[in-house]
Coordinates of C-alpha atoms in Angstrom, one line a residue:
Chain A
M1 CA -98.3 80.3 -115.0
I2 CA -100.8 82.5 -113.1
E3 CA -100.4 83.4 -109.4
I4 CA -103.1 85.7 -108.0
E5 CA -103.2 86.5 -104.3
A6 CA -105.9 88.5 -102.5
L7 CA -106.8 90.5 -105.6
R8 CA -109.0 93.5 -105.2
K9 CA -110.5 95.9 -107.7
S10 CA -113.2 98.5 -107.2
Y11 CA -115.1 100.6 -109.6
R12 CA -116.8 103.9 -108.7
K13 CA -120.1 102.3 -107.7
A14 CA -119.3 98.6 -107.5
R15 CA -116.7 96.1 -106.3
G16 CA -115.2 94.1 -109.1
L17 CA -112.9 91.7 -107.2
D18 CA -112.7 91.3 -103.4
G19 CA -109.8 89.2 -102.3
F20 CA -109.8 86.7 -105.2
S21 CA -106.9 84.2 -105.4
L22 CA -106.0 81.7 -108.1
H23 CA -103.0 79.5 -109.0
L24 CA -102.9 78.1 -112.5
E25 CA -100.2 75.7 -113.6
S26 CA -98.8 75.4 -117.1
N27 CA -100.6 72.1 -117.8
E28 CA -104.1 73.3 -116.8
L29 CA -107.2 74.3 -118.7
V30 CA -109.2 76.1 -116.1
G31 CA -112.8 77.2 -116.5
L32 CA -113.9 80.4 -114.7
V33 CA -117.5 80.1 -113.8
G34 CA -119.8 82.5 -112.0
P35 CA -123.0 84.6 -112.4
N36 CA -123.1 87.9 -114.3
G37 CA -121.2 90.6 -112.4
A38 CA -119.2 88.0 -110.5
G39 CA -115.9 89.6 -111.6
K40 CA -114.8 87.2 -114.3
T41 CA -114.2 89.9 -117.0
T42 CA -112.5 92.2 -114.5
L43 CA -110.1 89.4 -113.5
I44 CA -109.2 88.5 -117.1
K45 CA -108.7 92.2 -118.0
I46 CA -106.3 92.6 -115.0
L47 CA -104.4 89.5 -116.2
A48 CA -104.3 91.0 -119.7
T49 CA -102.8 94.2 -118.4
L50 CA -105.8 96.3 -119.4
L51 CA -106.9 97.2 -115.9
P52 CA -104.8 98.1 -112.9
A53 CA -105.6 96.2 -109.7
D54 CA -106.3 98.2 -106.4
S55 CA -104.3 95.7 -104.3
G56 CA -103.1 92.1 -104.2
S57 CA -100.4 90.5 -106.3
V58 CA -100.8 89.2 -109.8
R59 CA -98.0 87.4 -111.6
V60 CA -98.2 85.9 -115.1
S61 CA -95.4 83.6 -116.3
G62 CA -93.3 84.9 -113.4
H63 CA -93.8 88.6 -114.3
D64 CA -95.6 91.1 -112.2
V65 CA -98.6 92.4 -114.2
S66 CA -98.3 96.0 -113.1
A67 CA -94.4 96.2 -113.0
D68 CA -93.7 94.4 -116.3
P69 CA -96.8 94.6 -118.5
V70 CA -94.8 94.2 -121.8
A71 CA -93.3 90.9 -120.7
V72 CA -96.8 89.7 -119.6
R73 CA -98.3 90.7 -123.0
A74 CA -95.5 88.8 -124.8
S75 CA -96.4 85.6 -122.9
L76 CA -100.2 85.6 -123.3
G77 CA -102.9 85.7 -125.8
Y78 CA -106.2 87.5 -124.9
L79 CA -109.6 87.1 -126.5
P80 CA -112.1 89.6 -125.1
D81 CA -115.8 88.8 -124.6
V82 CA -116.8 91.0 -127.6
A83 CA -113.7 90.9 -129.8
G84 CA -113.7 93.4 -132.6
I85 CA -112.0 92.8 -135.9
Y86 CA -110.9 95.0 -138.8
Q87 CA -113.6 94.3 -141.4
D88 CA -112.0 96.3 -144.1
M89 CA -108.7 94.4 -144.1
R90 CA -107.9 91.2 -146.0
I91 CA -107.3 88.1 -143.8
G92 CA -103.6 88.0 -144.7
E93 CA -103.2 91.7 -144.0
F94 CA -104.9 91.3 -140.7
L95 CA -102.5 88.6 -139.6
E96 CA -99.5 90.5 -141.0
F97 CA -100.4 93.5 -139.0
F98 CA -100.6 91.6 -135.7
A99 CA -97.5 89.7 -136.5
D100 CA -95.7 93.1 -136.8
A101 CA -97.5 94.3 -133.7
F102 CA -96.0 91.3 -131.8
R103 CA -92.6 92.2 -133.2
L104 CA -92.1 89.0 -135.1
K105 CA -89.1 89.0 -137.4
E106 CA -88.5 87.1 -140.6
P107 CA -88.5 84.2 -141.1
Q108 CA -90.6 83.5 -138.0
R109 CA -93.1 86.2 -139.1
T110 CA -94.0 84.5 -142.4
A111 CA -94.0 81.1 -140.7
A112 CA -96.3 82.3 -137.9
I113 CA -98.7 83.8 -140.5
E114 CA -98.8 80.6 -142.5
R115 CA -99.4 78.6 -139.3
A116 CA -102.2 80.9 -138.3
L117 CA -103.9 80.6 -141.7
E118 CA -103.6 76.8 -141.5
R119 CA -104.9 76.8 -137.9
A120 CA -107.9 78.9 -138.8
G121 CA -108.5 76.9 -142.0
L122 CA -108.3 80.0 -144.1
A123 CA -105.1 79.3 -146.0
D124 CA -106.9 79.5 -149.4
R125 CA -108.8 82.7 -148.4
R126 CA -106.0 85.0 -147.3
K127 CA -107.0 87.6 -149.9
D128 CA -110.6 87.7 -148.9
F129 CA -111.8 90.6 -146.8
V130 CA -112.5 89.8 -143.2
E131 CA -116.1 91.2 -143.5
H132 CA -117.0 88.3 -145.8
L133 CA -116.4 85.8 -143.0
S134 CA -119.1 84.3 -140.9
L135 CA -119.0 84.8 -137.1
G136 CA -117.6 81.3 -136.5
W137 CA -114.8 81.9 -139.1
K138 CA -114.0 85.3 -137.6
Q139 CA -113.7 83.7 -134.1
R140 CA -111.3 81.2 -135.6
L141 CA -109.3 84.0 -137.2
L142 CA -109.2 85.9 -133.9
L143 CA -108.0 82.8 -132.0
S144 CA -105.3 82.2 -134.6
K145 CA -104.3 85.9 -134.3
I146 CA -103.8 85.6 -130.5
L147 CA -101.6 82.5 -131.1
L148 CA -99.3 84.3 -133.7
H149 CA -96.6 84.9 -131.1
E150 CA -97.0 81.4 -129.6
P151 CA -98.1 82.4 -126.1
K152 CA -97.9 79.9 -123.3
L153 CA -101.1 81.2 -121.7
L154 CA -104.5 82.0 -123.3
L155 CA -107.1 84.2 -121.6
L156 CA -110.5 83.6 -123.2
D157 CA -113.5 85.6 -122.1
E158 CA -116.7 84.0 -123.3
P159 CA -115.2 82.8 -126.6
A160 CA -118.2 80.7 -127.6
T161 CA -120.8 83.4 -127.3
G162 CA -122.9 83.7 -130.5
L163 CA -121.3 80.6 -132.2
D164 CA -123.5 77.9 -133.7
P165 CA -123.2 74.3 -132.4
L166 CA -120.7 73.3 -135.0
A167 CA -118.4 76.3 -134.5
R168 CA -118.6 75.6 -130.7
I169 CA -117.5 72.0 -131.3
R170 CA -114.6 73.2 -133.5
L171 CA -113.6 75.7 -130.8
R172 CA -113.6 73.0 -128.1
E173 CA -111.5 70.7 -130.3
Q174 CA -109.1 73.5 -131.0
L175 CA -108.8 74.3 -127.3
K176 CA -108.2 70.7 -126.4
R177 CA -105.5 70.5 -129.0
L178 CA -103.8 73.6 -127.7
H179 CA -103.9 72.3 -124.2
S180 CA -102.4 69.0 -125.3
E181 CA -99.6 71.1 -127.0
G182 CA -98.8 72.6 -123.6
V183 CA -100.7 75.9 -123.7
A184 CA -102.3 76.9 -120.4
I185 CA -105.8 78.2 -120.8
L186 CA -108.1 80.2 -118.5
I187 CA -111.5 80.4 -120.0
S188 CA -114.6 82.2 -118.8
S189 CA -117.9 80.9 -120.1
H190 CA -121.6 80.4 -119.2
I191 CA -121.8 77.3 -121.4
L192 CA -121.2 74.8 -118.7
T193 CA -121.4 71.7 -121.0
D194 CA -118.5 73.1 -123.0
L195 CA -116.4 73.7 -119.9
E196 CA -117.2 70.3 -118.5
D197 CA -116.0 68.7 -121.7
I198 CA -112.6 70.5 -121.9
C199 CA -111.6 71.8 -118.5
T200 CA -109.2 70.1 -116.1
R201 CA -110.5 72.3 -113.3
I202 CA -113.3 74.7 -112.6
V203 CA -112.9 77.8 -110.5
F204 CA -116.1 79.3 -109.2
I205 CA -116.3 83.1 -108.6
A206 CA -119.1 85.2 -107.1
D207 CA -119.0 88.8 -105.8
G208 CA -115.3 88.9 -106.7
K209 CA -114.4 86.1 -104.3
N210 CA -113.6 82.4 -104.7
V211 CA -116.6 80.2 -104.1
L212 CA -115.3 76.6 -104.3
E213 CA -112.9 74.6 -106.4
R214 CA -113.1 71.0 -107.5
Q215 CA -111.6 68.6 -110.0
T216 CA -114.0 68.0 -112.9
D217 CA -112.2 65.2 -114.5
A218 CA -110.8 62.1 -112.8
R219 CA -108.0 62.1 -115.3
A220 CA -106.8 65.5 -114.1
V221 CA -103.7 65.6 -112.1
G222 CA -103.7 67.2 -108.6
L223 CA -105.8 66.7 -105.5
P224 CA -107.7 63.4 -105.3
S225 CA -111.5 63.6 -104.7
P226 CA -112.5 62.1 -101.3
T227 CA -115.6 60.5 -102.8
V228 CA -116.8 59.3 -106.2
T229 CA -120.5 59.4 -107.1
C230 CA -121.7 56.9 -109.7
V231 CA -124.9 56.6 -111.7
L232 CA -125.8 53.0 -112.4
E233 CA -128.6 51.5 -114.6
F234 CA -128.9 47.8 -114.4
E235 CA -131.0 44.8 -115.4
G236 CA -131.6 41.7 -113.4
S237 CA -131.5 40.7 -109.7
A238 CA -131.6 43.6 -107.3
E239 CA -130.7 41.2 -104.5
M240 CA -127.4 40.4 -106.1
L241 CA -126.7 44.1 -106.6
D242 CA -127.5 44.9 -102.9
R243 CA -125.2 42.2 -101.8
T244 CA -122.4 43.5 -104.0
I245 CA -122.8 47.0 -102.8
A246 CA -122.9 45.8 -99.1
N247 CA -119.7 43.9 -99.7
F248 CA -117.9 46.9 -101.3
P249 CA -116.0 48.9 -98.7
G250 CA -117.1 52.6 -98.6
A251 CA -120.1 52.1 -100.9
R252 CA -123.3 53.9 -100.0
V253 CA -126.6 54.1 -101.9
L254 CA -127.8 57.7 -102.2
E255 CA -130.8 57.1 -104.3
K256 CA -132.6 54.1 -105.7
R257 CA -135.3 54.3 -108.3
G258 CA -136.3 51.2 -110.2
G259 CA -133.3 50.1 -112.2
F260 CA -131.4 53.3 -111.5
L261 CA -129.1 53.8 -108.6
H262 CA -127.1 56.8 -107.4
I263 CA -124.1 55.5 -105.3
E264 CA -121.3 57.2 -103.4
L265 CA -117.9 55.5 -103.2
S266 CA -115.3 56.7 -100.8
G267 CA -111.7 56.8 -102.0
S268 CA -109.9 57.8 -105.2
P269 CA -111.6 58.1 -108.7
Q270 CA -110.2 54.7 -109.6
Q271 CA -112.8 53.2 -107.2
G272 CA -115.4 53.6 -109.8
S273 CA -113.6 51.2 -112.2
V274 CA -113.0 48.7 -109.4
F275 CA -116.7 48.9 -108.4
L276 CA -117.8 48.3 -112.0
G277 CA -115.5 45.3 -112.2
R278 CA -117.2 43.8 -109.1
L279 CA -120.6 44.3 -110.5
L280 CA -119.7 42.6 -113.8
A281 CA -117.9 39.8 -111.9
A282 CA -121.1 39.3 -109.9
G283 CA -123.0 38.8 -113.2
I284 CA -125.0 41.9 -113.0
S285 CA -126.1 43.3 -116.4
V286 CA -124.9 46.9 -116.4
L287 CA -126.7 49.0 -119.0
H288 CA -125.2 52.4 -118.0
F289 CA -122.4 53.4 -115.6
D290 CA -121.1 56.9 -115.0
A291 CA -118.5 57.5 -112.3
R292 CA -117.8 61.2 -113.2
G293 CA -119.8 62.4 -110.2
P294 CA -122.3 65.3 -110.3
G295 CA -122.2 67.4 -113.5
L296 CA -121.0 70.9 -113.7
E297 CA -124.6 72.2 -113.9
E298 CA -125.4 70.4 -110.6
R299 CA -122.3 71.8 -109.0
Y300 CA -123.1 75.3 -110.3
R301 CA -126.6 75.0 -108.9
R302 CA -125.2 74.0 -105.5
A303 CA -122.7 76.9 -105.6
F304 CA -124.9 79.6 -106.9
G305 CA -128.5 78.3 -106.6
E306 CA -129.4 80.8 -103.9
R307 CA -127.8 83.7 -105.8
T308 CA -129.5 83.4 -109.1
P309 CA -133.2 84.5 -109.4
Chain B
M1 CA -86.5 105.2 -132.9
R2 CA -86.6 102.6 -135.7
R3 CA -89.8 101.3 -134.1
Y4 CA -91.6 104.6 -134.8
V5 CA -90.4 104.7 -138.4
T6 CA -91.4 101.1 -139.2
N7 CA -94.6 101.3 -137.1
P8 CA -97.2 98.8 -138.3
M9 CA -99.9 101.1 -137.2
I10 CA -99.0 103.6 -140.0
I11 CA -99.3 101.0 -142.7
K12 CA -102.6 99.7 -141.3
E13 CA -104.1 103.1 -140.9
L14 CA -103.1 104.3 -144.4
R15 CA -104.3 101.0 -145.9
Q16 CA -107.7 101.4 -144.2
R17 CA -108.0 105.1 -144.9
L18 CA -107.2 104.7 -148.6
R19 CA -109.8 102.0 -149.0
E20 CA -112.6 104.4 -147.9
R21 CA -114.6 106.0 -150.6
R22 CA -113.8 109.4 -149.2
S23 CA -110.1 108.8 -149.9
W24 CA -110.6 109.7 -153.5
L25 CA -113.8 111.7 -153.2
L26 CA -112.4 114.3 -150.8
P27 CA -109.3 115.2 -152.9
T28 CA -111.5 115.6 -155.9
L29 CA -113.9 118.0 -154.1
Y30 CA -110.9 119.8 -152.6
L31 CA -109.3 120.4 -155.9
I32 CA -112.6 121.5 -157.5
V33 CA -113.1 124.1 -154.7
L34 CA -109.6 125.4 -155.0
S35 CA -109.8 125.6 -158.8
G36 CA -113.0 127.4 -158.5
I37 CA -111.4 129.9 -156.1
V38 CA -108.5 130.4 -158.5
V39 CA -110.8 131.1 -161.5
C40 CA -113.0 133.5 -159.4
V41 CA -110.1 135.4 -158.0
Y42 CA -108.4 135.6 -161.4
Y43 CA -111.4 137.2 -163.1
F44 CA -112.2 139.4 -160.1
S45 CA -108.6 140.7 -160.0
I46 CA -108.6 141.5 -163.8
D47 CA -111.9 143.3 -163.3
A48 CA -110.6 145.2 -160.2
D49 CA -107.3 146.1 -162.0
R50 CA -109.2 147.4 -165.0
H51 CA -111.4 149.6 -162.7
L52 CA -108.3 151.0 -160.9
R53 CA -105.8 151.3 -163.8
G54 CA -107.9 151.3 -166.9
A55 CA -106.8 148.9 -169.6
E56 CA -103.5 148.1 -167.8
V57 CA -103.6 144.8 -165.8
Q58 CA -100.7 144.1 -163.5
G59 CA -99.7 140.4 -163.5
A60 CA -98.1 140.7 -160.0
D61 CA -101.5 141.9 -158.5
I62 CA -103.2 138.9 -160.0
G63 CA -100.4 136.5 -158.9
Q64 CA -100.5 137.7 -155.3
A65 CA -104.3 137.8 -155.1
V66 CA -104.5 134.2 -156.4
F67 CA -101.8 133.0 -154.1
V68 CA -103.3 134.5 -150.9
A69 CA -106.8 133.3 -151.8
V70 CA -105.6 129.7 -152.4
V71 CA -103.5 129.6 -149.3
L72 CA -106.3 130.9 -147.1
T73 CA -109.0 128.7 -148.7
Q74 CA -106.6 125.8 -148.3
I75 CA -106.0 126.2 -144.6
I76 CA -109.7 126.8 -143.9
V77 CA -110.8 123.7 -145.8
L78 CA -108.0 121.6 -144.1
L79 CA -109.0 122.9 -140.7
L80 CA -112.4 121.6 -141.4
M81 CA -111.1 118.2 -142.5
G82 CA -108.4 117.8 -139.8
P83 CA -110.8 116.9 -137.0
V84 CA -112.6 114.4 -139.3
F85 CA -109.4 112.4 -139.7
S86 CA -107.9 112.7 -136.3
S87 CA -110.7 112.9 -133.7
G88 CA -112.2 109.6 -134.8
A89 CA -108.9 107.7 -134.9
I90 CA -109.0 106.2 -131.4
T91 CA -112.7 106.3 -130.8
I92 CA -113.3 104.1 -133.8
E93 CA -111.1 101.4 -132.3
R94 CA -113.1 101.6 -129.1
E95 CA -116.4 101.5 -131.0
Q96 CA -115.3 98.6 -133.2
R97 CA -114.0 96.8 -130.1
T98 CA -110.5 96.5 -131.6
L99 CA -108.6 98.7 -129.1
A100 CA -108.2 95.8 -126.6
G101 CA -106.3 93.8 -129.3
L102 CA -104.0 96.8 -129.9
L103 CA -103.4 97.4 -126.2
T104 CA -102.6 93.8 -125.5
S105 CA -100.2 93.5 -128.3
L106 CA -96.6 94.7 -128.0
L107 CA -97.4 98.1 -129.5
T108 CA -96.9 100.8 -126.9
A109 CA -99.3 103.7 -126.4
P110 CA -96.8 106.2 -128.0
Q111 CA -96.5 103.8 -131.0
I112 CA -100.3 103.6 -131.4
W113 CA -100.6 107.4 -131.1
W114 CA -97.7 108.0 -133.5
G115 CA -99.3 105.6 -136.1
K116 CA -102.6 107.4 -135.8
F117 CA -101.0 110.8 -136.0
V118 CA -98.8 110.1 -139.0
A119 CA -101.7 108.5 -140.9
A120 CA -104.0 111.5 -140.2
L121 CA -101.4 114.1 -141.1
L122 CA -100.2 112.2 -144.2
Y123 CA -103.7 112.3 -145.6
L124 CA -103.9 116.0 -145.1
L125 CA -100.4 116.4 -146.6
L126 CA -101.7 114.4 -149.6
L127 CA -104.4 117.0 -150.1
L128 CA -101.9 119.8 -149.6
A129 CA -99.5 118.3 -152.1
S130 CA -102.3 117.8 -154.6
A131 CA -102.8 121.5 -154.6
I132 CA -99.2 122.5 -155.2
P133 CA -99.7 123.0 -158.9
L134 CA -102.5 125.5 -158.1
L135 CA -100.2 127.2 -155.5
A136 CA -97.4 127.4 -158.1
L137 CA -99.7 129.0 -160.7
P138 CA -99.1 132.6 -159.3
F139 CA -95.4 132.2 -160.2
A140 CA -96.5 132.6 -163.8
F141 CA -98.0 136.0 -163.0
G142 CA -95.3 137.2 -160.6
G143 CA -95.6 139.0 -157.3
V144 CA -94.9 135.9 -155.3
E145 CA -91.6 134.5 -154.3
P146 CA -90.7 130.8 -153.7
L147 CA -90.0 131.7 -150.1
D148 CA -93.6 132.8 -149.7
L149 CA -94.7 129.4 -150.9
V150 CA -92.3 127.7 -148.4
K151 CA -93.5 129.9 -145.5
A152 CA -97.2 129.3 -146.4
L153 CA -96.8 125.5 -146.7
G154 CA -94.6 125.3 -143.5
S155 CA -97.0 127.3 -141.5
T156 CA -100.0 125.3 -142.8
I157 CA -98.3 122.0 -142.0
L158 CA -97.4 123.1 -138.5
T159 CA -100.9 124.3 -137.8
L160 CA -102.5 121.0 -139.2
A161 CA -100.1 118.9 -137.2
S162 CA -101.2 120.7 -134.0
I163 CA -104.9 120.3 -134.9
C164 CA -104.3 116.6 -135.5
T165 CA -102.7 116.2 -132.1
V166 CA -105.7 118.1 -130.5
G167 CA -108.0 115.8 -132.5
L168 CA -106.2 112.7 -131.2
W169 CA -106.4 114.0 -127.7
C170 CA -110.2 114.4 -128.1
S171 CA -110.3 110.9 -129.5
A172 CA -108.4 109.4 -126.6
T173 CA -110.5 111.3 -124.1
F174 CA -114.0 110.6 -125.4
R175 CA -115.7 107.2 -125.8
R176 CA -117.6 108.1 -128.9
S177 CA -116.4 109.5 -132.2
V178 CA -119.3 112.0 -132.4
H179 CA -118.4 113.6 -129.1
A180 CA -114.7 113.7 -129.9
T181 CA -115.3 115.3 -133.3
A182 CA -117.7 117.9 -131.9
S183 CA -115.1 118.8 -129.2
C184 CA -112.3 119.1 -131.7
Y185 CA -114.5 121.4 -133.9
A186 CA -115.3 123.5 -130.9
I187 CA -111.6 123.9 -130.2
V188 CA -110.9 124.8 -133.9
L189 CA -113.7 127.4 -133.6
V190 CA -112.3 128.9 -130.5
L191 CA -108.8 129.1 -132.1
T192 CA -110.1 130.7 -135.3
I193 CA -113.1 132.8 -134.3
V194 CA -112.9 133.5 -130.6
T195 CA -109.2 134.6 -130.8
A196 CA -110.1 137.0 -133.6
I197 CA -113.0 138.4 -131.6
A198 CA -110.8 138.8 -128.5
F199 CA -108.2 140.5 -130.6
G200 CA -110.8 142.8 -132.2
M201 CA -112.0 143.9 -128.7
L202 CA -108.4 144.5 -127.4
Y203 CA -107.5 146.3 -130.6
A204 CA -110.5 148.6 -130.4
H205 CA -109.8 149.5 -126.8
W206 CA -106.1 150.0 -127.5
Q207 CA -106.7 152.2 -130.5
Q208 CA -108.8 154.7 -128.5
G209 CA -105.7 155.4 -126.4
H210 CA -103.3 155.4 -129.3
P211 CA -104.9 157.2 -132.3
G212 CA -102.8 157.3 -135.4
T213 CA -100.3 154.6 -134.3
P214 CA -99.7 152.3 -137.3
G215 CA -100.0 148.8 -135.8
P216 CA -100.9 147.1 -132.5
P217 CA -98.0 145.9 -130.3
P218 CA -97.4 142.2 -129.6
H219 CA -99.4 142.0 -126.4
I220 CA -102.5 143.3 -128.2
Q221 CA -101.9 140.8 -131.0
A222 CA -101.3 138.0 -128.4
P223 CA -104.8 136.3 -128.8
L224 CA -104.1 136.0 -132.6
F225 CA -100.9 134.0 -131.9
L226 CA -103.2 130.9 -131.5
N227 CA -105.2 131.7 -134.6
P228 CA -104.3 129.3 -137.5
L229 CA -104.7 132.1 -140.1
Y230 CA -102.5 134.6 -138.3
P231 CA -99.0 133.5 -139.5
L232 CA -100.4 133.6 -143.1
L233 CA -101.0 137.4 -142.7
T234 CA -97.3 137.9 -143.5
L235 CA -98.1 136.8 -147.0
I236 CA -100.2 139.9 -147.5
D237 CA -98.3 142.8 -149.1
E238 CA -97.0 145.0 -146.2
G239 CA -97.8 148.1 -148.3
D240 CA -101.5 147.4 -147.9
F241 CA -101.3 145.7 -144.5
R242 CA -100.6 147.9 -141.6
F243 CA -99.7 145.3 -139.0
Y244 CA -96.3 143.9 -138.2
V245 CA -97.0 140.2 -137.8
Y246 CA -95.0 138.0 -135.4
P247 CA -95.3 134.5 -137.0
V248 CA -92.6 132.9 -134.8
S249 CA -94.7 133.5 -131.7
S250 CA -97.6 131.7 -133.4
W251 CA -95.4 128.8 -134.6
L252 CA -94.0 128.3 -131.1
L253 CA -97.4 128.4 -129.5
F254 CA -98.8 125.8 -132.0
T255 CA -95.8 123.6 -131.4
A256 CA -96.4 123.8 -127.6
L257 CA -100.1 123.1 -128.1
G258 CA -99.3 120.1 -130.3
C259 CA -96.8 118.7 -127.8
L260 CA -99.2 119.2 -124.8
A261 CA -102.1 117.6 -126.7
A262 CA -99.8 114.6 -127.7
A263 CA -98.6 114.1 -124.1
F264 CA -102.2 114.1 -122.8
A265 CA -103.4 111.8 -125.6
M266 CA -100.7 109.2 -124.9
R267 CA -101.5 109.3 -121.2
R268 CA -105.2 108.8 -121.9
L269 CA -104.4 106.0 -124.3
Q270 CA -102.3 104.2 -121.7
H271 CA -105.2 104.2 -119.3
S272 CA -107.9 103.5 -121.9
G273 CA -108.2 99.8 -120.9
E274 CA -110.6 101.0 -118.2
Q275 CA -113.0 102.3 -120.8
L276 CA -113.2 99.0 -122.7

């Protein structure tokens, strides 16, 4: 869906991207994470055909971004970090305009508008003016707008900025649903908990370069993690627990604090389930078990801890 | 070609423009100003004719005076309004952060430009059309031919179209509406006042070497070719006016100016993603 190789982009006084590479498959929901000025917005703007790259290759849906921008635009939906909206238009008119701007012909045009209104939850408010909507509703309308032409890829630059918690939850659910419908998504955000919840993969970027890349979810397809870290809270005999850990191949205690343990297991993510099974079989009372490894905040701290003030 | 006729930008722009309060306020003020001019010129002409010819008042004199006054007032007022409607057209999209949505749709830069241009010009044409009854009034007095009306309207439309393209070029070049509008007004001032001053200086110098010659040659009139009022000088009765006017030169120059400004504006618009 996206193939970026050694992408470079400089501004007059600063370097936006410095050899950044990324491959995004059609079944992925990738989070783009990095400190301010890392090059996230520049990258998304290049993908959206708004900025020309200095060097490197960028292909979206098989089309070169600089050689065939129209085909690229037809295949993606772009939501900028601060997305403007025509306040003096009615909701229906706003969607009709963009349906025409994406050259939708009847009967697909009417169907796309109806679908967008349904998706945004604004079907009964199509005659209301956009200015009367709250920020959360406007964001839903904008997201529905960029889906009018049924793109296979979404580029979202800080879509949750300024939204209240409920609107953020709705946005997350909508993105999960779109992903399940086969839409690939590249999302840039500073709200790590949101990304952790929805992304199949996180890409770290700093100073315009790749920093590191890891699977966030054991369910995600692709490369297996070499180790699994588990957090365990238990009740009962510590002796039995120590024996179970000692008998489990590849298990290592990283930290032990009262009834809490931080354990590393070598092997695939499924090792977590196997290990939990052994604990239960040994009669250990498990109060809490989490085999998802370190959270995104921890990973972010490890990647950028030295960079942020 | 069909894409430019059924351009969604035109509908969107007209819809937004006609929802503004100024969409009905401006035509009202415009017609009040023009009507006031007609009344003033009418009474002034009667008074002047009575002083010149006693009790006898010539309808043709009144007709021509009213026509010239309305045509000149109209173009001056529209030259002041043209930058307002054109030079904010693209900057407002930038200021409202809606330009990225347009540039990432399947609308091309020429389509966006064309939509903005047609919408700006159509509003000015609406004002022009609303004043046609006032322009037709002199026909009741005589002294004006239908061809004069066609020439005056054609020349005004061409000039306004050029000013709109200049305004759109300013709008595509500058980030903020206030800078674009100020630049466009500066260009209109140069075209109307600086060209007249330049002509005045050239004419004065030329006249010293050619005393008694009835009118200046084309090269002396050249600065006026870019003056929006110049082609309308043909409407003034040649018996009172000593110049031979070359309106075609002016029309060609305004067309060239419009095409050039349009080309630059579209180029700027294509690269405006960098300003977002």
